[in-house]
Coordinates of C-alpha atoms in Angstrom, one line a residue:
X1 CA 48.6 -23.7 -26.1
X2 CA 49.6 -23.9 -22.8
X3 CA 50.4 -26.7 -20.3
X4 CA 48.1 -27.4 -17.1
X5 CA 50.2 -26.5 -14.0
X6 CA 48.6 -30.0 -11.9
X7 CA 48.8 -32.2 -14.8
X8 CA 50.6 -30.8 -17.6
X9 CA 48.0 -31.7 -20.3
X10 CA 48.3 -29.2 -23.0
X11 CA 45.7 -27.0 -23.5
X12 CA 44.3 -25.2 -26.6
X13 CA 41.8 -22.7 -24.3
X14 CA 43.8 -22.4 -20.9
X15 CA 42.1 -21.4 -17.6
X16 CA 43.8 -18.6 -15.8
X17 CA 42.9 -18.6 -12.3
X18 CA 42.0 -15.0 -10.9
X19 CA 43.0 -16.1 -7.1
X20 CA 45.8 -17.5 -7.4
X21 CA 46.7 -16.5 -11.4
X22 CA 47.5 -20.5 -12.0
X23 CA 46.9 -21.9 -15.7
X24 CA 44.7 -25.2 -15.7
X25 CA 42.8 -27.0 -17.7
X26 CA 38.9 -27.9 -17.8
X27 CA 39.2 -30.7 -15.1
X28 CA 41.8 -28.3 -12.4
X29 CA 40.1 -25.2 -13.3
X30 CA 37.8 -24.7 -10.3
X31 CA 39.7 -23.7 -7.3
X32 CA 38.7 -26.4 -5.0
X33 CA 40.3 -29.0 -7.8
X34 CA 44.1 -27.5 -7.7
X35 CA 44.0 -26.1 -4.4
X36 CA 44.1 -22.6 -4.8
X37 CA 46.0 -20.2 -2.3
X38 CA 42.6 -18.6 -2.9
X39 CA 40.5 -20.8 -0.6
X40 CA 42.9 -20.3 2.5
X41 CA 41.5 -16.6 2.5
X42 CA 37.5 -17.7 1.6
X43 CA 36.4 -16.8 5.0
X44 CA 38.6 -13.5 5.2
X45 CA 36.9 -10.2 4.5
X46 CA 40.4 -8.8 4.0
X47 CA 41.8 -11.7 1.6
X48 CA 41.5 -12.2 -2.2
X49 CA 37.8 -12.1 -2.2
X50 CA 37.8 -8.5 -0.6
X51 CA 35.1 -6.3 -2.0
X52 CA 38.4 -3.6 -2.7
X53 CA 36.3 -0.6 -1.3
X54 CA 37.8 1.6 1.0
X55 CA 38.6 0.2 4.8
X56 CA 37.3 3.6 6.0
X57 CA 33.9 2.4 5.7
X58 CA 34.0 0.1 7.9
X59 CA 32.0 0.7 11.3
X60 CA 30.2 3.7 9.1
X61 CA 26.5 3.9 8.0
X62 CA 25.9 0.4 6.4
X63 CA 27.4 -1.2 9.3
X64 CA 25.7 0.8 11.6
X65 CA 22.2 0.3 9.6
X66 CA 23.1 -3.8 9.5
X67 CA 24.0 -4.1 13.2
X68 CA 20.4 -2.1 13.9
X69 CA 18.0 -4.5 12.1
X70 CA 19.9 -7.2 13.4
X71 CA 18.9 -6.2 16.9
X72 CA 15.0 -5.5 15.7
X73 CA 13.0 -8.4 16.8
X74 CA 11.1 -8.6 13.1
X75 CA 12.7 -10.3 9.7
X76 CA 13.3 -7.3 7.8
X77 CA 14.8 -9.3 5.1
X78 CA 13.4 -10.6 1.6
X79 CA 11.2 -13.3 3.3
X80 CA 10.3 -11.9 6.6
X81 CA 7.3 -9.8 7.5
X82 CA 7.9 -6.4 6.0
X83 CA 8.4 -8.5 2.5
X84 CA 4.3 -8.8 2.6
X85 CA 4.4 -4.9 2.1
X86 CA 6.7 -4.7 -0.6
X87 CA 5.4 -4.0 -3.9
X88 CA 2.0 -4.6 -2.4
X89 CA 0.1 -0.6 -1.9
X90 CA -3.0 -2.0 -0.9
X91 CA -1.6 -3.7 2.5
X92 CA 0.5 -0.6 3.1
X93 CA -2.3 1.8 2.9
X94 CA -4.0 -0.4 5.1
X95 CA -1.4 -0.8 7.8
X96 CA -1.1 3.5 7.9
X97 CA -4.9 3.1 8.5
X98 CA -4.8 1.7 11.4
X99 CA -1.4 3.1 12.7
X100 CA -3.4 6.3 12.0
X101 CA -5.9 5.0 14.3
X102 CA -3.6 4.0 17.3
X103 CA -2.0 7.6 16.8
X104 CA -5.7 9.4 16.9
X105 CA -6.5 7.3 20.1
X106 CA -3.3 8.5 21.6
X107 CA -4.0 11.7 21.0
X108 CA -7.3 12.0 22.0
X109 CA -7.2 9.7 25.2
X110 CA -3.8 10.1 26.4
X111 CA -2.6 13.2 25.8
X112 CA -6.6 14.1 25.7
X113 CA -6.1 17.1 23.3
X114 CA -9.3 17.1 21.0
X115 CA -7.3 20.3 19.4
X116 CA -4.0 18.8 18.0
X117 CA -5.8 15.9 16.9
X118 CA -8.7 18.0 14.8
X119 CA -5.0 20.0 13.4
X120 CA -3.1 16.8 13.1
X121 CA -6.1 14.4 11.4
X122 CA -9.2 16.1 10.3
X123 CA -9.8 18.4 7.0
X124 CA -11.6 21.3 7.8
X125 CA -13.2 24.2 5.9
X126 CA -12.0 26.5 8.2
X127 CA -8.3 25.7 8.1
X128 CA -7.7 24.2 4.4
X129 CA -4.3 25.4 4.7
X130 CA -3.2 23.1 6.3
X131 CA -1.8 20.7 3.8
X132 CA -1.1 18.0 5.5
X133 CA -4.8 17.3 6.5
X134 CA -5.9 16.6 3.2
X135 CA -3.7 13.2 3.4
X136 CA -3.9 12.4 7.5
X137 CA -8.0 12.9 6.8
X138 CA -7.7 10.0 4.6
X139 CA -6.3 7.5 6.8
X140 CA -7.8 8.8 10.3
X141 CA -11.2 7.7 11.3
X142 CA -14.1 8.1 13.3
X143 CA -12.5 8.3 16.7
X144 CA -13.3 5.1 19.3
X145 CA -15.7 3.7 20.6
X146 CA -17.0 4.3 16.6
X147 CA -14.9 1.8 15.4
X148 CA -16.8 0.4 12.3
X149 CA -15.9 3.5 10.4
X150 CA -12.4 1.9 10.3
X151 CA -13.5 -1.9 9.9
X152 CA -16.2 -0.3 7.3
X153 CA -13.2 0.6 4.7
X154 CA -11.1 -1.8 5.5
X155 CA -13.4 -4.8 4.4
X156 CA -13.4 -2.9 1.4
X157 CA -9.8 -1.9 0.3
X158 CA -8.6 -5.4 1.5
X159 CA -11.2 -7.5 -0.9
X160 CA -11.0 -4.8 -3.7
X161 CA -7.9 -3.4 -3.3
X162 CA -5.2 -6.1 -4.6
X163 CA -7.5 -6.6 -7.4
X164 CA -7.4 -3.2 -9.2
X165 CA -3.4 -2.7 -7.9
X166 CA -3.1 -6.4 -9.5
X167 CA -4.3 -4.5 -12.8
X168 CA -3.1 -0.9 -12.9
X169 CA 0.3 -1.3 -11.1
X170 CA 1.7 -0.6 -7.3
X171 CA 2.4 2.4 -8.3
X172 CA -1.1 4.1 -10.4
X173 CA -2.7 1.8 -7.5
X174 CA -0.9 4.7 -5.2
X175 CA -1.8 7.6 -7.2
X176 CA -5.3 6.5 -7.7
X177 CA -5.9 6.4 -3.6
X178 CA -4.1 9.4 -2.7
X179 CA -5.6 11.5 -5.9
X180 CA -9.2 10.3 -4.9
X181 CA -9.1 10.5 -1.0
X182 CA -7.6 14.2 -1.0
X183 CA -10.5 15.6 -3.9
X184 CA -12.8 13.7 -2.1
X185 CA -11.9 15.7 1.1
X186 CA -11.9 18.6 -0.6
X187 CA -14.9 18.1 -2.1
X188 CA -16.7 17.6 0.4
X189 CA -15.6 21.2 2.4
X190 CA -16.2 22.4 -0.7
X191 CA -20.0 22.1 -0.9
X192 CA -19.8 22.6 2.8
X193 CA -18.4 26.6 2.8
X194 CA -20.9 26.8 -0.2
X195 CA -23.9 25.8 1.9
X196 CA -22.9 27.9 3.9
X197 CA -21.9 25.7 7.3
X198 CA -18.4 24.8 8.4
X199 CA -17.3 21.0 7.1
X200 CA -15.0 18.8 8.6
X201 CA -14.3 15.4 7.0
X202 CA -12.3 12.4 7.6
X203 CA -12.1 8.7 6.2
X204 CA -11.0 6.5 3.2
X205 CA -14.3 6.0 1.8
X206 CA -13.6 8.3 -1.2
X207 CA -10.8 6.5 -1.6
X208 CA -12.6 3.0 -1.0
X209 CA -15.4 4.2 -3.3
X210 CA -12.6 4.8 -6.6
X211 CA -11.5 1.4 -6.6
X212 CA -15.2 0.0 -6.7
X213 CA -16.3 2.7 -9.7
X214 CA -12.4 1.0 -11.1
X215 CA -13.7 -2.7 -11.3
X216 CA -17.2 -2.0 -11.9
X217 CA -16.0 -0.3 -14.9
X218 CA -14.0 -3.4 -15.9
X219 CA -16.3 -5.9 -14.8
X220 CA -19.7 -5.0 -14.0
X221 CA -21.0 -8.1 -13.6
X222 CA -18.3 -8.9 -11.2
X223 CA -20.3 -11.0 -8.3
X224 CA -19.7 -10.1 -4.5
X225 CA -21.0 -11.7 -1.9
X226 CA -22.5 -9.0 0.2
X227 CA -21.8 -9.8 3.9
X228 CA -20.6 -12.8 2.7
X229 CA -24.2 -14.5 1.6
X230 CA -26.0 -12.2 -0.6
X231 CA -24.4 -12.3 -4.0
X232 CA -25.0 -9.3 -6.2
X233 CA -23.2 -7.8 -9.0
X234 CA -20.7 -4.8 -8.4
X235 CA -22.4 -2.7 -10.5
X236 CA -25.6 -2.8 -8.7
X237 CA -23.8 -2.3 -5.1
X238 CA -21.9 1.0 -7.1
X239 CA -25.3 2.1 -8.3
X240 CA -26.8 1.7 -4.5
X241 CA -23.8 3.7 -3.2
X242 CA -24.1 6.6 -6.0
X243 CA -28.2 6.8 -6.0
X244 CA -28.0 6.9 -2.2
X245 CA -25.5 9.6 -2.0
X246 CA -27.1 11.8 -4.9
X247 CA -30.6 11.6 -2.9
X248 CA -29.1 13.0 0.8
X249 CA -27.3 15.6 -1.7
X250 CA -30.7 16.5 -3.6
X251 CA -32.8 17.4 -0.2
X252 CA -35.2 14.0 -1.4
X253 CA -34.2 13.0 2.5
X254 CA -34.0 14.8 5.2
X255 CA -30.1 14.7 6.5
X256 CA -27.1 13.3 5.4
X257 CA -26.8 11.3 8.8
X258 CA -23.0 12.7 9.1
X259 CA -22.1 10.8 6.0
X260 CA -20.0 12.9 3.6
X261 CA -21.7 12.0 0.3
X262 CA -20.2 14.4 -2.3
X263 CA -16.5 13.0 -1.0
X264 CA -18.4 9.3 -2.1
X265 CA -19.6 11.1 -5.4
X266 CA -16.5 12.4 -6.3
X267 CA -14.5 9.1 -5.3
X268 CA -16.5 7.0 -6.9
X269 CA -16.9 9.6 -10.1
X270 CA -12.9 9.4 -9.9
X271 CA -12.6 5.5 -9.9
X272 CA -15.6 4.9 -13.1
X273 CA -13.3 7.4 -15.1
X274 CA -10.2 5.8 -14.2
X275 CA -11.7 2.6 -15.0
X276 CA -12.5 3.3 -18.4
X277 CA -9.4 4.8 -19.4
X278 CA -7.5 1.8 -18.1
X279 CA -10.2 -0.3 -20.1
X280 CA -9.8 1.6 -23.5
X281 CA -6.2 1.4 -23.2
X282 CA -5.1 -2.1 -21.7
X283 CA -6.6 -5.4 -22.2
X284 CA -7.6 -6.2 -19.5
X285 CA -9.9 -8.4 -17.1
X286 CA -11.6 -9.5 -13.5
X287 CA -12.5 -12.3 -11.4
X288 CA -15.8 -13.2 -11.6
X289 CA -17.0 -13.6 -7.9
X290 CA -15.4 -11.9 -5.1
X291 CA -16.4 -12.7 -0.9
X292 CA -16.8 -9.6 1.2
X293 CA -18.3 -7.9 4.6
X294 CA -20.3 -4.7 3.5
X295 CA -20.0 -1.7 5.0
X296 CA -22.8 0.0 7.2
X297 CA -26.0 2.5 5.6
X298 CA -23.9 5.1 5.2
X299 CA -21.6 3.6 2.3
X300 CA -17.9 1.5 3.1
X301 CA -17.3 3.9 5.9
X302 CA -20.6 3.4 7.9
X303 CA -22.8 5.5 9.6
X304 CA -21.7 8.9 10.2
X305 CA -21.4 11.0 14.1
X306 CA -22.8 14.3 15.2
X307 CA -21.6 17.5 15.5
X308 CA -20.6 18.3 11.7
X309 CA -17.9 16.0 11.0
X310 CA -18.6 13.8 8.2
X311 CA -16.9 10.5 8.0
X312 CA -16.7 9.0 4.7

């Protein structure tokens, strides 16, 4: 038992104050209700309520990293803008599309070097070594003035997207994209060197394409409003997609119109099995109705350009 140092009540379960090392009872043991010594340094980085880490990191890294973002004109904190990106892949991989973009028009129309941007963006049969295309090719585009190749994918990562990263996870979301966008590419050289022509081959569509074979796997009767009237089920717009692809691939139709189908077989081959695995092994389930712009004749990614490059 000990006696309250304000009012001198005895007290069975004392209250030892850690800022000013008083003994109080229940009613004086906040600091504010025996005025601690304490609350004279509340304001003072160096008082009681010091941290107790070393002054010699003051002015280092952390300060230097704080006084940086103060001076950026965006809210990097929890709530500001760069918040909408966190734990959201679908977004993100948007976002580098379309930085991607900006960066391919600079190349091309500024520094006007068709070169570095074929070695910078574009996955080519002739140079497969160079790694770094097979994930650049995913996010570049068909270069301006074709600008629905971009819009084309886009309309369909941002309606589909969040759905199937809602599902499998930020982070299987990622793996799923990037896994299916570079063997897609590949792909897509692939059967290029074995027809014997050089392939070149950028886009998302692969990519695009996995997440649709995902939810029609998991819903296939999930409704989309196709250009935002005609409502059709998901399987039947996959089905489209695949019979299309598989009858440019066969010869049925003369020319592929610069559209890389095997990179759409192979993404949307990708997405159907990942869809059943996460269907046989997690419970669980879709919207039923879902609002969307589709993309042009040649799949999500539109109509393909000349000279061998397929966009997909």
């Amino acid at each position: 038992m000990a006696k309250c140092d304000v009012c001198g009540k005895n007290e069975n379960m004392p209250y030892n104050c850690r800022h000013c090392g008083g003994t109080y009872c229940a009613d004086h043991r906040l600091p504010e209700n025996h005025d601690c010594s304490g609350l004279q340094n509340w304001n003072d980085p160096k008082g009681v309520f010091d941290s107790g880490f070393d002054d010699s990191v003051d002015g280092g890294s952390t300060s230097r990293v704080s006084s940086l973002t103060s001076k950026i004109p965006i809210d990097t904190g929890p709530g500001g803008t760069f918040a909408y990106f966190r734990g959201n892949m679908t977004y993100t991989f948007l976002a580098l599309m379309w930085l991607t973009y900006a960066l391919q028009f600079i190349t091309l129309y500024i520094i006007g070097s068709t070169a570095l941007h074929e070695t910078l963006f574009v996955l080519t049969s002739q140079h497969p070594e160079f790694v770094w295309t097979w994930f650049t090719s995913i996010f570049a585009h068909a270069p301006f003035p074709d600008f629905f190749h971009l819009v084309g994918n886009s309309i369909v990562i941002f309606f589909f997207g969040p759905l199937v990263e809602r599902y499998v996870g930020s982070r299987n979301f990622a793996i799923l994209f990037i896994a299916s966008g570079v063997l897609a590419g590949l792909s897509q050289i692939a059967i290029s060197v074995a027809q014997g022509s050089p392939g070149a081959v950028i886009g998302a569509s692969g990519a695009a394409l996995a997440i649709m074979g995902v939810l029609t796997v998991l819903n296939p009767g999930l409704k989309v409003y196709l250009y935002f009237l005609l409502p059709v089920p998901i399987w039947l717009l996959t089905a489209g997609y695949a019979v299309m692809s598989i009858t440019f691939l066969s010869g049925a139709v003369g020319g592929g119109g610069g559209i890389a189908h095997m990179a759409h077989l192979v993404g949307l081959a990708i997405g159907l099995a990942y869809g059943q695995y996460v269907k046989n092994n997690r419970n669980v389930g879709a919207p039923n109705s879902l609002e969307f712009g589709g993309g042009g004749p040649g799949g999500p990614g539109g109509p393909g350009g000349p000279g061998g490059r397929r966009r997909f």
